[in-house]
CSV table of C-alpha atoms in Angstrom, one decimal:
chain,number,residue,atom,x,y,z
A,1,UNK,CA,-8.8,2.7,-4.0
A,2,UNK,CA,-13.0,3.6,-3.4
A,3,UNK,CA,-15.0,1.4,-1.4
A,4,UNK,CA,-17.2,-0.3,-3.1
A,5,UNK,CA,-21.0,-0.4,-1.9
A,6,UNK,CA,-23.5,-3.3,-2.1
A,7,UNK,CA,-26.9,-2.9,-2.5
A,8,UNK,CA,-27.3,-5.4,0.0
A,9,UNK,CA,-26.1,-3.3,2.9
A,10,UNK,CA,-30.1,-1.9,3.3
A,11,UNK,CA,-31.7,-5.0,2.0
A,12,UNK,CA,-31.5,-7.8,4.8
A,13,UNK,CA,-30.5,-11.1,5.2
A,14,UNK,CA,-29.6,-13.0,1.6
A,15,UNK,CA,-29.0,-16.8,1.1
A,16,UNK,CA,-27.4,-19.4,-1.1
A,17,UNK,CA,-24.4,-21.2,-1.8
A,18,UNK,CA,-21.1,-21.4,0.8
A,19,UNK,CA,-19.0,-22.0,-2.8
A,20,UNK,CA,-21.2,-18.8,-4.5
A,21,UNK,CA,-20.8,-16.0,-1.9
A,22,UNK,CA,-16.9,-16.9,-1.6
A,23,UNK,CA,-16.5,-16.9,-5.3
A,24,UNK,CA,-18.4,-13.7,-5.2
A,25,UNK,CA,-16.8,-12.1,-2.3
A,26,UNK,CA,-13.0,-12.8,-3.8
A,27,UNK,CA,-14.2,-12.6,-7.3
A,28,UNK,CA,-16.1,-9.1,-7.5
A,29,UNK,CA,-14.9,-7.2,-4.0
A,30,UNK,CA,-11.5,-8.7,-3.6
A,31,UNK,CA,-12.2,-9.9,-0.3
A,32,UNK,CA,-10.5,-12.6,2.0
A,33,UNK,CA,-11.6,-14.6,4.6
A,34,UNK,CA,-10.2,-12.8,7.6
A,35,UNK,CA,-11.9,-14.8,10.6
A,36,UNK,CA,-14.2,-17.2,11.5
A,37,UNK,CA,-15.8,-18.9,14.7
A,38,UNK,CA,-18.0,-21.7,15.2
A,39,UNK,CA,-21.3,-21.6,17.0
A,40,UNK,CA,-23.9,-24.6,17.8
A,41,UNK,CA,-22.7,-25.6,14.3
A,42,UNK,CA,-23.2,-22.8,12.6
A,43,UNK,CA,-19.4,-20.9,11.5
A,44,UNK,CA,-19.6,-17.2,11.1
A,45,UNK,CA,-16.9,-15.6,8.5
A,46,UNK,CA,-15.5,-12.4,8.3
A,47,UNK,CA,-14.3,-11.3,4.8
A,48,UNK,CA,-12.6,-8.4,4.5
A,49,UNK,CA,-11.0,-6.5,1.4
A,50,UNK,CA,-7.4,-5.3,3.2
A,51,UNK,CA,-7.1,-2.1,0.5
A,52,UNK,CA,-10.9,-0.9,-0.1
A,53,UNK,CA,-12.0,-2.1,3.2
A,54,UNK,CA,-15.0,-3.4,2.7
A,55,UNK,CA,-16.5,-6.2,5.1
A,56,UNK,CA,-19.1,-9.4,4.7
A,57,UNK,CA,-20.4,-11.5,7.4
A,58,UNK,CA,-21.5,-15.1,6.4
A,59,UNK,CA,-23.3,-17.4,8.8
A,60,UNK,CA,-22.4,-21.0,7.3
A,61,UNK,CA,-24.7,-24.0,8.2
A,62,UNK,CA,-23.3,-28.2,7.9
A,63,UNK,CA,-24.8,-28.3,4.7
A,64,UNK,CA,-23.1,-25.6,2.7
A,65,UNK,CA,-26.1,-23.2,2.2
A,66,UNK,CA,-25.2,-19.5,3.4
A,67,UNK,CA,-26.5,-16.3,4.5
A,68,UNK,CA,-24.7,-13.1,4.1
A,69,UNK,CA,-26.0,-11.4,7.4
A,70,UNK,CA,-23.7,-7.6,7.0
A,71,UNK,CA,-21.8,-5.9,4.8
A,72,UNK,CA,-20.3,-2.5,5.1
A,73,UNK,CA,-17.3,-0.4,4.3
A,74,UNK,CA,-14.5,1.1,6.8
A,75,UNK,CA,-13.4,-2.2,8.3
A,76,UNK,CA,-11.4,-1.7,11.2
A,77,UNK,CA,-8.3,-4.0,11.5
A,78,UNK,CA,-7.6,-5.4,7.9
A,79,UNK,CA,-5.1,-7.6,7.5
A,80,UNK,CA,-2.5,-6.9,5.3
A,81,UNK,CA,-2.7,-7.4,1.6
């Protein structure tokens, strides 16, 4: 399967809803949360399509609002669909 490319990989940070970019992100790339970490109470998420291998990085704050921070193609250690 083709990659699929955003047209926010040149366009900076973007915001809104935790529930919206995961609907999004499974919905429209076929991506799964891979990993995640918290930091001073912010979580960071990794979503990652296994076959097309494309990648999104959320920062997630306490009160649901997001920010996708990256995206990209050619992730390195999917894990299996």
């Amino acid at each position: 399967a083709r990659a699929q490319t955003r047209p926010t990989e040149t366009t900076g940070v973007q915001g809104g809803s935790h529930a919206e970019f995961a609907a999004g992100l499974a919905g429209g790339y076929g991506e799964v949360l891979c990993a995640g970490g918290t930091v001073r109470e912010v979580k960071m998420e990794t979503w990652v399509n296994p076959e097309t291998l494309t990648w999104t990085v959320l920062m997630v704050h306490a009160d649901g609002k997001a920010c996708m921070i990256a995206s990209g193609n050619d992730f390195s250690g999917a894990p299996n669909a």
